[in-house]
Short mmCIF file of C-alpha atoms and ligand atoms in Angstrom, two decimals:
data_model
loop_
_atom_site.label_atom_id
_atom_site.label_comp_id
_atom_site.label_asym_id
_atom_site.label_seq_id
_atom_site.Cartn_x
_atom_site.Cartn_y
_atom_site.Cartn_z
CA MET A 1 213.63 132.97 141.70
CA PRO A 2 209.45 131.61 140.53
CA TYR A 3 207.88 129.11 142.74
CA PRO A 4 206.95 126.65 142.04
CA ILE A 5 204.08 125.96 139.85
CA GLY A 6 201.13 124.32 142.40
CA SER A 7 202.53 126.14 145.51
CA GLU A 8 200.63 127.91 147.33
CA GLN A 9 201.91 131.30 145.79
CA ARG A 10 202.19 129.68 142.81
CA PRO A 11 198.78 127.02 142.66
CA LEU A 12 197.46 124.81 139.98
CA ARG A 13 195.37 126.54 138.36
CA ILE A 14 192.53 124.46 137.21
CA ALA A 15 189.59 125.39 134.79
CA ILE A 16 186.26 123.38 135.15
CA ILE A 17 183.38 123.74 131.85
CA GLY A 18 179.93 123.23 133.43
CA SER A 19 178.92 122.98 136.66
CA GLY A 20 177.49 120.07 137.56
CA PRO A 21 177.73 116.59 139.88
CA ALA A 22 180.40 115.45 137.77
CA ALA A 23 182.08 118.99 137.57
CA PHE A 24 181.64 119.00 141.51
CA TYR A 25 182.79 115.71 142.04
CA ALA A 26 186.23 116.76 140.31
CA ALA A 27 186.60 120.11 142.63
CA GLY A 28 185.75 118.59 145.37
CA ASP A 29 188.36 115.63 145.40
CA LEU A 30 191.09 118.78 144.01
CA LEU A 31 190.24 121.04 146.09
CA LYS A 32 190.29 118.53 148.76
CA GLN A 33 193.84 116.78 148.70
CA THR A 34 196.19 119.27 150.28
CA GLU A 35 199.67 117.36 148.14
CA THR A 36 199.41 120.59 145.86
CA HIS A 37 197.76 124.03 145.77
CA VAL A 38 194.73 124.47 143.69
CA GLU A 39 192.65 127.05 142.24
CA VAL A 40 189.24 126.06 141.49
CA ASP A 41 187.10 127.96 138.81
CA MET A 42 183.89 127.22 137.54
CA PHE A 43 182.16 128.24 134.50
CA ASP A 44 178.97 127.58 133.25
CA ARG A 45 176.27 128.98 129.82
CA LEU A 46 173.39 129.55 133.24
CA PRO A 47 173.62 132.09 135.21
CA THR A 48 172.68 128.27 137.93
CA PRO A 49 174.75 125.73 138.87
CA TYR A 50 174.60 122.26 139.34
CA GLY A 51 173.27 121.09 135.39
CA LEU A 52 170.79 118.27 135.31
CA VAL A 53 169.75 118.58 139.45
CA ARG A 54 167.94 121.56 138.40
CA GLY A 55 167.36 121.20 134.95
CA GLY A 56 166.58 117.55 134.15
CA VAL A 57 165.70 115.90 138.08
CA ALA A 58 162.17 115.45 138.43
CA PRO A 59 160.29 118.07 140.71
CA ASP A 60 158.51 115.37 142.28
CA HIS A 61 162.19 113.94 143.13
CA GLN A 62 163.56 117.06 145.27
CA LYS A 63 165.16 114.19 148.34
CA ILE A 64 167.80 113.80 144.95
CA LYS A 65 167.71 117.08 144.79
CA ASN A 66 169.64 117.42 149.31
CA VAL A 67 172.39 116.20 146.87
CA THR A 68 174.06 119.95 146.13
CA LYS A 69 173.67 120.75 149.44
CA ILE A 70 177.00 119.27 149.48
CA TYR A 71 177.84 120.66 146.17
CA GLU A 72 177.33 123.69 148.09
CA ARG A 73 179.72 123.27 150.84
CA ILE A 74 182.57 122.20 148.24
CA ALA A 75 181.24 125.92 146.16
CA LEU A 76 182.01 128.27 149.79
CA LEU A 77 185.43 126.14 150.28
CA PRO A 78 188.44 128.69 149.57
CA HIS A 79 189.43 128.46 146.81
CA PHE A 80 187.09 127.43 144.29
CA ARG A 81 185.41 130.45 142.26
CA PHE A 82 181.65 129.69 140.48
CA TRP A 83 181.78 132.44 137.19
CA GLY A 84 178.18 131.44 135.72
CA ASN A 85 175.69 133.10 132.83
CA VAL A 86 179.27 132.56 130.61
CA THR A 87 178.97 130.86 128.17
CA PHE A 88 182.33 127.98 127.07
CA GLY A 89 183.03 128.18 123.05
CA ARG A 90 180.82 132.91 122.57
CA ASP A 91 182.48 134.59 125.87
CA ILE A 92 185.66 132.76 126.55
CA GLN A 93 186.99 130.46 123.78
CA ARG A 94 189.17 127.07 123.73
CA GLU A 95 192.55 128.76 123.81
CA GLU A 96 191.93 130.96 125.58
CA VAL A 97 191.33 129.03 128.67
CA LEU A 98 194.12 127.17 128.21
CA ALA A 99 196.04 130.28 128.16
CA HIS A 100 195.12 131.20 131.27
CA PHE A 101 194.83 128.03 132.76
CA ASP A 102 196.67 125.57 134.01
CA ARG A 103 194.37 122.85 133.01
CA ILE A 104 190.26 121.90 131.64
CA ILE A 105 188.40 119.72 132.92
CA TYR A 106 185.65 119.61 130.26
CA ALA A 107 181.82 118.15 132.80
CA VAL A 108 179.67 119.38 129.91
CA GLY A 109 177.61 116.98 129.95
CA ALA A 110 174.68 115.79 126.83
CA LYS A 111 172.79 117.91 126.53
CA SER A 112 171.18 116.66 123.60
CA ASP A 113 169.58 113.94 122.69
CA ARG A 114 169.31 110.13 120.76
CA GLN A 115 167.05 110.20 117.30
CA MET A 116 164.46 107.42 116.28
CA GLY A 117 165.36 107.53 112.89
CA ILE A 118 162.20 106.76 111.56
CA PRO A 119 159.51 108.04 109.32
CA GLY A 120 157.63 111.66 111.27
CA GLU A 121 159.25 111.76 113.55
CA ASP A 122 160.03 115.72 113.00
CA LEU A 123 156.08 115.95 113.04
CA ALA A 124 155.40 118.52 115.70
CA GLY A 125 153.99 116.50 117.81
CA SER A 126 156.79 114.78 117.66
CA TYR A 127 159.97 115.43 120.99
CA SER A 128 162.39 114.35 122.80
CA ALA A 129 161.74 113.51 126.66
CA THR A 130 164.54 116.26 126.99
CA GLU A 131 163.15 118.16 125.76
CA PHE A 132 159.45 118.07 127.75
CA VAL A 133 162.20 117.68 131.04
CA GLY A 134 163.55 120.98 130.34
CA TRP A 135 160.74 122.40 129.89
CA TYR A 136 159.02 120.69 132.99
CA ASN A 137 161.55 122.62 134.71
CA GLY A 138 161.94 125.38 134.08
CA HIS A 139 164.90 125.28 131.85
CA PRO A 140 165.43 128.51 130.29
CA ASP A 141 165.78 127.19 126.87
CA TYR A 142 163.33 125.28 126.35
CA LEU A 143 160.20 127.83 127.84
CA ASP A 144 159.26 128.72 124.00
CA LEU A 145 158.29 125.38 123.62
CA SER A 146 153.99 124.33 124.00
CA PHE A 147 153.00 120.38 124.80
CA ASP A 148 149.03 119.86 123.08
CA LEU A 149 147.48 117.28 126.42
CA SER A 150 144.69 117.81 124.87
CA VAL A 151 145.07 115.06 123.04
CA GLU A 152 143.97 111.53 125.04
CA LYS A 153 146.79 109.58 123.92
CA VAL A 154 150.57 109.77 124.83
CA ALA A 155 153.93 107.03 123.25
CA ILE A 156 156.96 107.05 125.31
CA ILE A 157 159.47 105.06 123.22
CA GLY A 158 162.48 103.39 125.58
CA MET A 159 161.96 102.93 129.22
CA GLY A 160 164.96 104.04 131.04
CA ASN A 161 164.24 106.55 134.13
CA VAL A 162 163.57 109.22 132.01
CA ALA A 163 160.72 107.59 130.00
CA ILE A 164 159.22 107.01 133.82
CA ASP A 165 159.91 110.44 134.79
CA VAL A 166 158.31 111.74 131.56
CA ALA A 167 155.32 109.26 132.20
CA ARG A 168 154.66 109.94 136.18
CA VAL A 169 154.48 114.04 135.00
CA LEU A 170 152.33 113.10 133.05
CA ALA A 171 150.30 110.72 134.44
CA LYS A 172 149.45 112.67 138.57
CA THR A 173 147.03 115.12 139.12
CA PRO A 174 147.99 118.61 139.12
CA LYS A 175 146.77 118.42 142.82
CA GLU A 176 150.01 115.73 143.20
CA LEU A 177 152.74 118.54 141.44
CA ALA A 178 151.50 121.68 143.66
CA ASN A 179 153.81 120.76 146.14
CA THR A 180 156.49 120.84 143.16
CA ASP A 181 159.08 122.98 141.34
CA ILE A 182 157.34 121.97 138.58
CA ALA A 183 157.36 125.14 136.66
CA ASP A 184 153.91 127.63 136.48
CA TYR A 185 152.95 127.29 133.22
CA ALA A 186 154.15 122.91 133.09
CA LEU A 187 151.25 122.96 136.64
CA GLU A 188 148.63 125.23 134.01
CA THR A 189 148.82 123.04 130.50
CA LEU A 190 149.10 119.71 133.20
CA LYS A 191 145.83 121.22 134.28
CA GLN A 192 144.01 120.84 131.27
CA SER A 193 145.30 117.47 130.19
CA ARG A 194 142.66 115.14 128.29
CA LEU A 195 145.58 112.59 128.43
CA GLN A 196 143.89 108.83 128.83
CA ASP A 197 145.99 106.58 128.29
CA ILE A 198 150.36 106.37 128.10
CA TYR A 199 152.38 103.97 126.72
CA VAL A 200 155.52 103.55 127.66
CA ILE A 201 157.09 101.52 124.61
CA ALA A 202 159.87 98.87 125.36
CA ARG A 203 162.15 97.55 122.36
CA ARG A 204 163.15 94.17 124.21
CA GLY A 205 161.31 93.00 127.61
CA PRO A 206 161.36 93.00 131.56
CA VAL A 207 164.07 91.06 132.43
CA GLN A 208 166.46 95.00 130.01
CA ALA A 209 163.91 97.05 131.34
CA ALA A 210 166.58 100.01 131.92
CA PHE A 211 164.16 101.89 135.04
CA THR A 212 165.68 101.34 138.20
CA PRO A 213 162.77 100.00 140.83
CA PRO A 214 161.99 103.29 143.15
CA GLU A 215 161.61 104.67 140.01
CA VAL A 216 158.45 101.80 138.79
CA ARG A 217 157.14 100.73 142.14
CA GLU A 218 155.74 104.47 142.48
CA MET A 219 153.81 104.06 139.33
CA LEU A 220 151.94 101.46 141.85
CA GLU A 221 151.06 104.55 143.31
CA LEU A 222 149.09 107.14 141.57
CA GLU A 223 145.99 109.04 142.18
CA GLN A 224 144.78 108.80 138.80
CA THR A 225 146.89 106.60 136.60
CA VAL A 226 147.02 103.15 136.99
CA ALA A 227 150.19 101.19 135.62
CA MET A 228 149.24 97.68 133.48
CA VAL A 229 151.24 95.35 131.82
CA ASN A 230 149.46 92.52 129.41
CA PRO A 231 150.56 89.49 131.05
CA ALA A 232 151.10 87.53 128.22
CA ALA A 233 154.13 89.27 127.99
CA LEU A 234 156.10 89.00 131.29
CA LYS A 235 156.21 85.63 129.37
CA LEU A 236 159.45 85.40 128.78
CA ASP A 237 162.06 83.79 126.28
CA ASN A 238 164.02 80.85 127.70
CA ALA A 239 167.33 83.26 127.91
CA SER A 240 165.61 86.22 129.63
CA GLN A 241 164.18 83.79 132.39
CA ARG A 242 167.91 81.93 132.73
CA ILE A 243 168.76 85.52 133.42
CA LEU A 244 166.58 86.34 136.26
CA ASP A 245 166.68 83.18 137.97
CA GLN A 246 170.47 83.21 137.63
CA THR A 247 171.10 87.14 137.74
CA LYS A 248 173.01 88.91 140.89
CA HIS A 249 171.13 91.88 140.21
CA ARG A 250 168.31 92.33 142.99
CA ASP A 251 167.52 95.27 140.90
CA ILE A 252 165.98 93.14 137.66
CA VAL A 253 164.46 90.01 140.35
CA ARG A 254 162.50 94.09 141.89
CA ASN A 255 161.81 95.32 138.30
CA VAL A 256 159.75 91.69 137.65
CA GLU A 257 158.14 91.56 140.45
CA ILE A 258 157.05 95.34 140.17
CA LEU A 259 155.88 94.60 136.69
CA GLN A 260 154.08 91.12 137.58
CA ARG A 261 151.86 93.45 140.54
CA MET A 262 150.39 95.65 138.00
CA ALA A 263 149.58 92.73 135.87
CA GLN A 264 147.53 91.78 138.33
CA ASN A 265 146.59 95.38 138.98
CA THR A 266 142.31 94.77 138.70
CA ASP A 267 141.72 98.20 140.05
CA HIS A 268 141.26 100.40 136.10
CA GLU A 269 138.65 102.56 137.36
CA LYS A 270 140.88 105.39 137.15
CA PRO A 271 140.28 108.03 134.72
CA ARG A 272 144.31 107.01 133.28
CA ARG A 273 145.72 104.15 132.43
CA LEU A 274 149.84 103.69 131.63
CA HIS A 275 150.01 100.78 130.10
CA PHE A 276 154.06 99.10 129.21
CA MET A 277 154.76 97.73 126.28
CA PHE A 278 157.35 95.41 125.54
CA GLU A 279 158.65 93.98 122.47
CA TYR A 280 158.28 96.90 120.00
CA SER A 281 159.87 98.91 118.25
CA PRO A 282 158.51 102.04 116.14
CA LEU A 283 159.06 102.17 112.65
CA GLU A 284 156.69 105.66 111.17
CA LEU A 285 155.18 108.42 113.05
CA TYR A 286 151.89 108.96 110.78
CA GLU A 287 150.28 112.70 110.14
CA ALA A 288 147.16 114.26 109.94
CA LYS A 289 147.34 117.94 109.59
CA GLY A 290 150.69 118.45 110.15
CA ALA A 291 150.87 116.65 113.15
CA VAL A 292 151.48 113.69 114.76
CA CYS A 293 148.18 111.08 115.41
CA GLY A 294 149.56 108.17 115.25
CA ILE A 295 152.23 105.24 115.66
CA LYS A 296 153.47 102.26 113.76
CA LEU A 297 154.70 99.92 115.65
CA VAL A 298 156.86 95.88 115.04
CA LYS A 299 156.85 93.64 117.09
CA ASN A 300 160.52 92.06 117.79
CA LYS A 301 161.30 88.99 119.21
CA LEU A 302 164.79 88.89 121.73
CA VAL A 303 167.47 86.67 120.38
CA GLU A 304 170.28 85.73 122.39
CA THR A 305 173.28 86.83 120.14
CA GLU A 306 176.84 85.25 120.99
CA ASP A 307 178.67 87.27 123.02
CA GLY A 308 175.60 86.27 125.64
CA ARG A 309 173.65 89.79 124.66
CA ILE A 310 169.31 89.45 124.02
CA LYS A 311 168.40 91.21 121.90
CA ALA A 312 165.92 92.67 119.80
CA GLU A 313 164.42 90.86 116.03
CA ALA A 314 161.68 92.58 114.38
CA THR A 315 158.36 90.00 113.28
CA ASP A 316 156.18 90.71 110.13
CA GLN A 317 153.41 91.03 112.87
CA PHE A 318 152.32 95.51 113.43
CA GLU A 319 150.70 97.25 115.08
CA GLU A 320 149.15 100.72 115.81
CA LEU A 321 148.84 103.03 118.47
CA PRO A 322 146.08 106.56 117.72
CA VAL A 323 148.55 108.34 119.62
CA GLY A 324 148.55 113.06 119.83
CA LEU A 325 152.27 112.94 121.39
CA VAL A 326 155.46 111.63 121.23
CA PHE A 327 158.30 111.26 123.49
CA ARG A 328 161.37 109.87 122.51
CA SER A 329 163.38 108.41 125.37
CA ILE A 330 166.11 106.78 123.82
CA GLY A 331 168.96 108.74 125.77
CA TYR A 332 171.02 111.71 125.53
CA LYS A 333 174.10 112.59 123.77
CA GLY A 334 176.51 115.53 123.64
CA VAL A 335 176.57 117.87 122.06
CA ALA A 336 179.93 118.96 120.44
CA LEU A 337 182.39 121.90 122.40
CA PRO A 338 184.40 124.60 119.58
CA GLY A 339 187.25 123.52 119.27
CA VAL A 340 187.22 120.63 121.27
CA PRO A 341 187.67 116.92 120.18
CA PHE A 342 185.02 115.21 119.97
CA ASP A 343 183.25 112.14 118.92
CA GLU A 344 180.74 112.18 117.31
CA LYS A 345 178.93 108.44 117.09
CA ASN A 346 179.26 108.26 120.51
CA GLY A 347 178.33 111.97 121.43
CA ILE A 348 181.33 112.31 124.56
CA ILE A 349 185.03 113.94 123.95
CA PRO A 350 186.97 111.76 122.34
CA ASN A 351 189.22 110.72 125.84
CA HIS A 352 191.39 107.77 128.05
CA GLU A 353 190.33 107.58 130.67
CA GLY A 354 188.90 111.48 131.30
CA ARG A 355 192.16 112.67 129.40
CA VAL A 356 190.71 113.99 126.49
CA ILE A 357 192.91 112.92 123.60
CA ASP A 358 192.84 113.46 119.46
CA LEU A 359 189.50 111.09 118.27
CA LYS A 360 191.81 109.57 114.97
CA THR A 361 195.64 109.66 115.81
CA GLY A 362 195.66 108.97 120.02
CA ILE A 363 197.57 111.83 121.20
CA VAL A 364 196.72 113.41 125.07
CA HIS A 365 195.66 116.31 124.30
CA PRO A 366 197.44 117.65 127.88
CA ARG A 367 196.12 119.60 130.20
CA GLU A 368 192.47 119.32 128.54
CA TYR A 369 190.29 116.43 130.62
CA VAL A 370 186.56 115.36 130.71
CA VAL A 371 184.87 114.09 133.36
CA GLY A 372 181.25 113.25 133.56
CA TRP A 373 179.26 111.65 130.78
CA ALA A 374 180.59 114.05 128.36
CA LYS A 375 183.21 111.16 129.26
CA ARG A 376 181.31 107.94 128.80
CA GLY A 377 178.28 108.44 127.47
CA PRO A 378 175.21 108.84 129.23
CA THR A 379 174.53 106.36 132.22
CA GLY A 380 174.12 106.13 135.15
CA VAL A 381 173.08 108.25 138.79
CA ILE A 382 174.05 111.15 140.19
CA GLY A 383 176.22 109.42 142.46
CA THR A 384 178.00 107.44 139.24
CA ASN A 385 180.28 110.91 138.92
CA LYS A 386 181.54 110.72 141.77
CA PRO A 387 184.82 108.20 140.77
CA ASP A 388 184.37 108.65 138.27
CA SER A 389 185.32 112.46 138.41
CA LEU A 390 187.80 111.53 141.23
CA GLU A 391 189.22 108.96 138.51
CA THR A 392 189.47 111.83 136.24
CA ALA A 393 190.50 114.13 139.03
CA ARG A 394 193.00 111.86 140.30
CA LEU A 395 195.04 110.94 137.24
CA LEU A 396 194.79 115.21 136.63
CA LEU A 397 196.83 115.81 140.02
CA LYS A 398 199.10 112.76 138.69
CA ASP A 399 199.46 114.20 135.68
CA TYR A 400 201.21 116.75 137.46
CA GLN A 401 203.23 115.24 139.56
CA ALA A 402 204.94 113.88 137.05
CA GLN A 403 204.87 115.75 134.36
CA LYS A 404 204.41 119.54 136.00
CA THR A 405 204.30 121.73 132.62
CA GLU A 406 201.83 124.66 132.90
CA THR A 407 200.31 127.34 131.20
CA ALA A 408 202.93 131.14 130.04
CA GLU A 409 200.30 133.25 131.50
CA PRO A 410 198.03 132.29 134.29
CA LEU A 411 195.78 134.53 135.42
CA LYS A 412 195.51 135.11 139.20
CA PRO A 413 192.34 133.94 141.31
CA GLU A 414 192.11 137.63 142.01
CA THR A 415 191.86 138.39 138.40
CA VAL A 416 189.23 136.32 136.47
CA GLU A 417 187.54 138.71 136.78
CA THR A 418 188.63 141.53 135.08
CA TRP A 419 188.99 139.44 132.19
CA LEU A 420 185.72 138.38 132.30
CA LYS A 421 184.41 141.97 133.08
CA SER A 422 187.07 143.09 129.92
CA LYS A 423 184.99 140.97 127.88
CA ASN A 424 181.87 142.58 129.21
CA ILE A 425 180.69 139.67 130.01
CA ASP A 426 178.01 139.84 132.09
CA PHE A 427 178.30 136.64 135.45
CA VAL A 428 177.17 135.17 138.22
CA THR A 429 179.64 134.38 141.42
CA PHE A 430 178.41 131.57 143.37
CA ALA A 431 177.22 135.08 146.10
CA GLY A 432 174.85 135.76 143.78
CA TRP A 433 173.11 132.45 142.90
CA LYS A 434 172.93 131.94 146.86
CA LYS A 435 171.12 135.04 146.55
CA LEU A 436 168.75 133.95 143.35
CA ASP A 437 168.57 130.60 145.56
CA GLN A 438 167.34 132.54 148.65
CA PHE A 439 164.38 134.32 145.86
CA GLU A 440 163.87 131.28 144.94
CA MET A 441 162.42 129.48 147.96
CA GLU A 442 161.35 132.00 149.86
CA GLU A 443 158.35 132.44 147.08
CA GLY A 444 157.80 129.01 147.07
CA ALA A 445 157.76 129.16 150.35
CA ARG A 446 155.70 131.59 150.38
CA LYS A 447 152.82 130.09 147.71
CA GLY A 448 154.04 126.36 149.45
CA LYS A 449 156.43 124.63 147.54
CA PRO A 450 160.56 123.83 148.47
CA ARG A 451 161.26 126.15 145.25
CA GLN A 452 159.39 129.16 142.82
CA LYS A 453 161.89 128.55 140.05
CA ILE A 454 162.49 131.67 138.11
CA THR A 455 163.08 130.67 133.54
CA THR A 456 163.94 133.39 132.59
CA ILE A 457 167.65 134.63 132.52
CA GLU A 458 166.46 138.44 131.58
CA ALA A 459 164.31 137.56 135.22
CA MET A 460 167.26 136.18 136.71
CA LEU A 461 170.10 139.23 136.18
CA LYS A 462 167.53 141.44 138.10
CA ILE A 463 167.45 139.48 140.56
CA ILE A 464 170.95 138.87 141.50
CA ASN A 465 172.12 142.07 139.87
P1 NAP B 1 168.71 104.68 129.31
O1 NAP B 1 168.78 103.90 131.19
O2 NAP B 1 170.36 104.13 128.74
O3 NAP B 1 167.23 104.42 128.24
C1 NAP B 1 166.66 104.34 127.98
C2 NAP B 1 165.99 103.72 127.05
O4 NAP B 1 165.63 103.71 125.69
C3 NAP B 1 166.47 101.66 126.64
O5 NAP B 1 165.38 100.79 127.19
C4 NAP B 1 166.99 101.64 125.28
O6 NAP B 1 166.34 100.25 125.00
C5 NAP B 1 166.14 102.21 125.13
N1 NAP B 1 165.89 102.37 123.15
C6 NAP B 1 167.76 103.08 123.21
N2 NAP B 1 167.77 103.36 121.88
C7 NAP B 1 166.05 103.07 121.16
C8 NAP B 1 165.89 102.33 119.91
N3 NAP B 1 166.62 102.60 118.87
N4 NAP B 1 164.79 101.94 119.98
C9 NAP B 1 163.57 102.14 120.83
N5 NAP B 1 164.37 101.60 122.73
C10 NAP B 1 165.38 102.68 122.15
O7 NAP B 1 168.51 106.01 129.30
P2 NAP B 1 167.20 107.66 130.96
O8 NAP B 1 166.11 107.44 130.46
O9 NAP B 1 167.94 109.07 128.54
O10 NAP B 1 168.57 108.00 131.42
C11 NAP B 1 169.98 108.34 131.71
C12 NAP B 1 170.33 108.07 132.46
O11 NAP B 1 170.64 108.66 133.79
C13 NAP B 1 170.20 106.63 133.45
O12 NAP B 1 171.37 105.91 134.05
C14 NAP B 1 168.97 106.60 134.11
O13 NAP B 1 169.88 105.11 135.28
C15 NAP B 1 169.46 108.03 135.01
N6 NAP B 1 168.07 108.53 135.43
C16 NAP B 1 168.20 108.40 136.79
C17 NAP B 1 166.74 108.68 137.54
C18 NAP B 1 166.51 108.43 138.52
O14 NAP B 1 167.76 107.85 139.68
N7 NAP B 1 165.42 108.80 139.48
C19 NAP B 1 165.93 109.68 136.74
C20 NAP B 1 166.50 109.74 134.51
C21 NAP B 1 167.51 109.64 134.63
P3 NAP B 1 168.05 98.75 125.35
O15 NAP B 1 167.62 98.53 126.65
O16 NAP B 1 166.29 98.11 124.37
O17 NAP B 1 168.39 100.05 124.80
#
């Protein structure tokens, strides 16, 4: 008689696609419960794990990266395997994974970014924050980019934490960034920077700013850059004032207090200025010699909608800034995976509480699940992914208990390697990653940095193999 699925002899085989925070929280929850015996195989297209913790979190925010210690403990659990340098949809296909595993959890994040949809957006000198962040973090996808920091003025559109990261990296001195794991080439470029003015531009007001207090507070402590707000911009419209007075969200109150401190700042001796501009939307990027030379903004007014939302409405006043670089930082966006349902409008895998569904019919794909930004969109901090992944992991187990569907031809844990080898994939195991990790840390230590990142896949594989 065959062993029951979920037993030690026939474990429930789960493939997780992606290895960022959401992936690890799901894996950890599945492996820590004892009711169903699970085996987890985690695949990532890069040789390195941890997704945005490595490629997104700013290099001068090393403390946030300590969260990888938790993920490492999960990776070292006996029923877990990591397979890096394996691209879903190219090296391994959805049908194969469904054939070899009982369940798939997609944890692929939101790789792309939202567009402003204005003339001039595609000019040289206009970038997404995603590109700049990937570049300074040494992400292999963005190595070929180059940013001309010989310009004096730059505009950042959007006022979330990513915009703040970009502004801070541009605002800091090379010395302030030297003891971080910023990519060497990025630090070299930043050393040559001639920036004088950094404009961070929000379409709504201070009460609606999407950044969080610890992040914006750092802007008050920059060595060579003064953070400024026009005091007039802090005169709130009635609805925003009412929200500020009544809110239970301390972050909103703190954000406004920090902005008020900036508005009172008279320390204008510093060579670089960081301007927080509120109630402006981008209309057009101007061109000179094929590249951005300016941005046209429209002044907004804030209006309250019937459902209590505060939205920006354009007025007939305009402003032009002669900037040579523009970064749009208006949100990440998911990218479709071959063969997997995708909601183009929201940039997510359509789902109900993490169960993948067909977008048109709403019918559940019974053995496929989704977690993290691919599930709910690009919102929340790293910790937000924990309850999100737990919801999906628990639902997966509940569904499995209710309906023990399985794949006909599961791979045994020990045969995943053979399967990948048969496809000539130059995969990287967790032990391989640890070799690279140690190399990067040792190189970093020699240079007084937390880590010296290896930035090409080729060089990574050379160290690992
Ligand atoms: P975000 O927090 O959603 O902020 C997006 C910003 O873009 C908002 O200010 C938004 O304004 C604006 N925006 C959107 N569409 C726009 C348009 N068409 N024109 C002009 N402005 C527009 O996104 P994010 O900054 O990319 O961050 C993503 C998530 O990662 C967030 O949850 C963030 O907190 C998190 N994160 C955290 C850290 C950290 O903890 N240190 C660092 C980086 C990122 P409206 O509000 O008016 O829509």
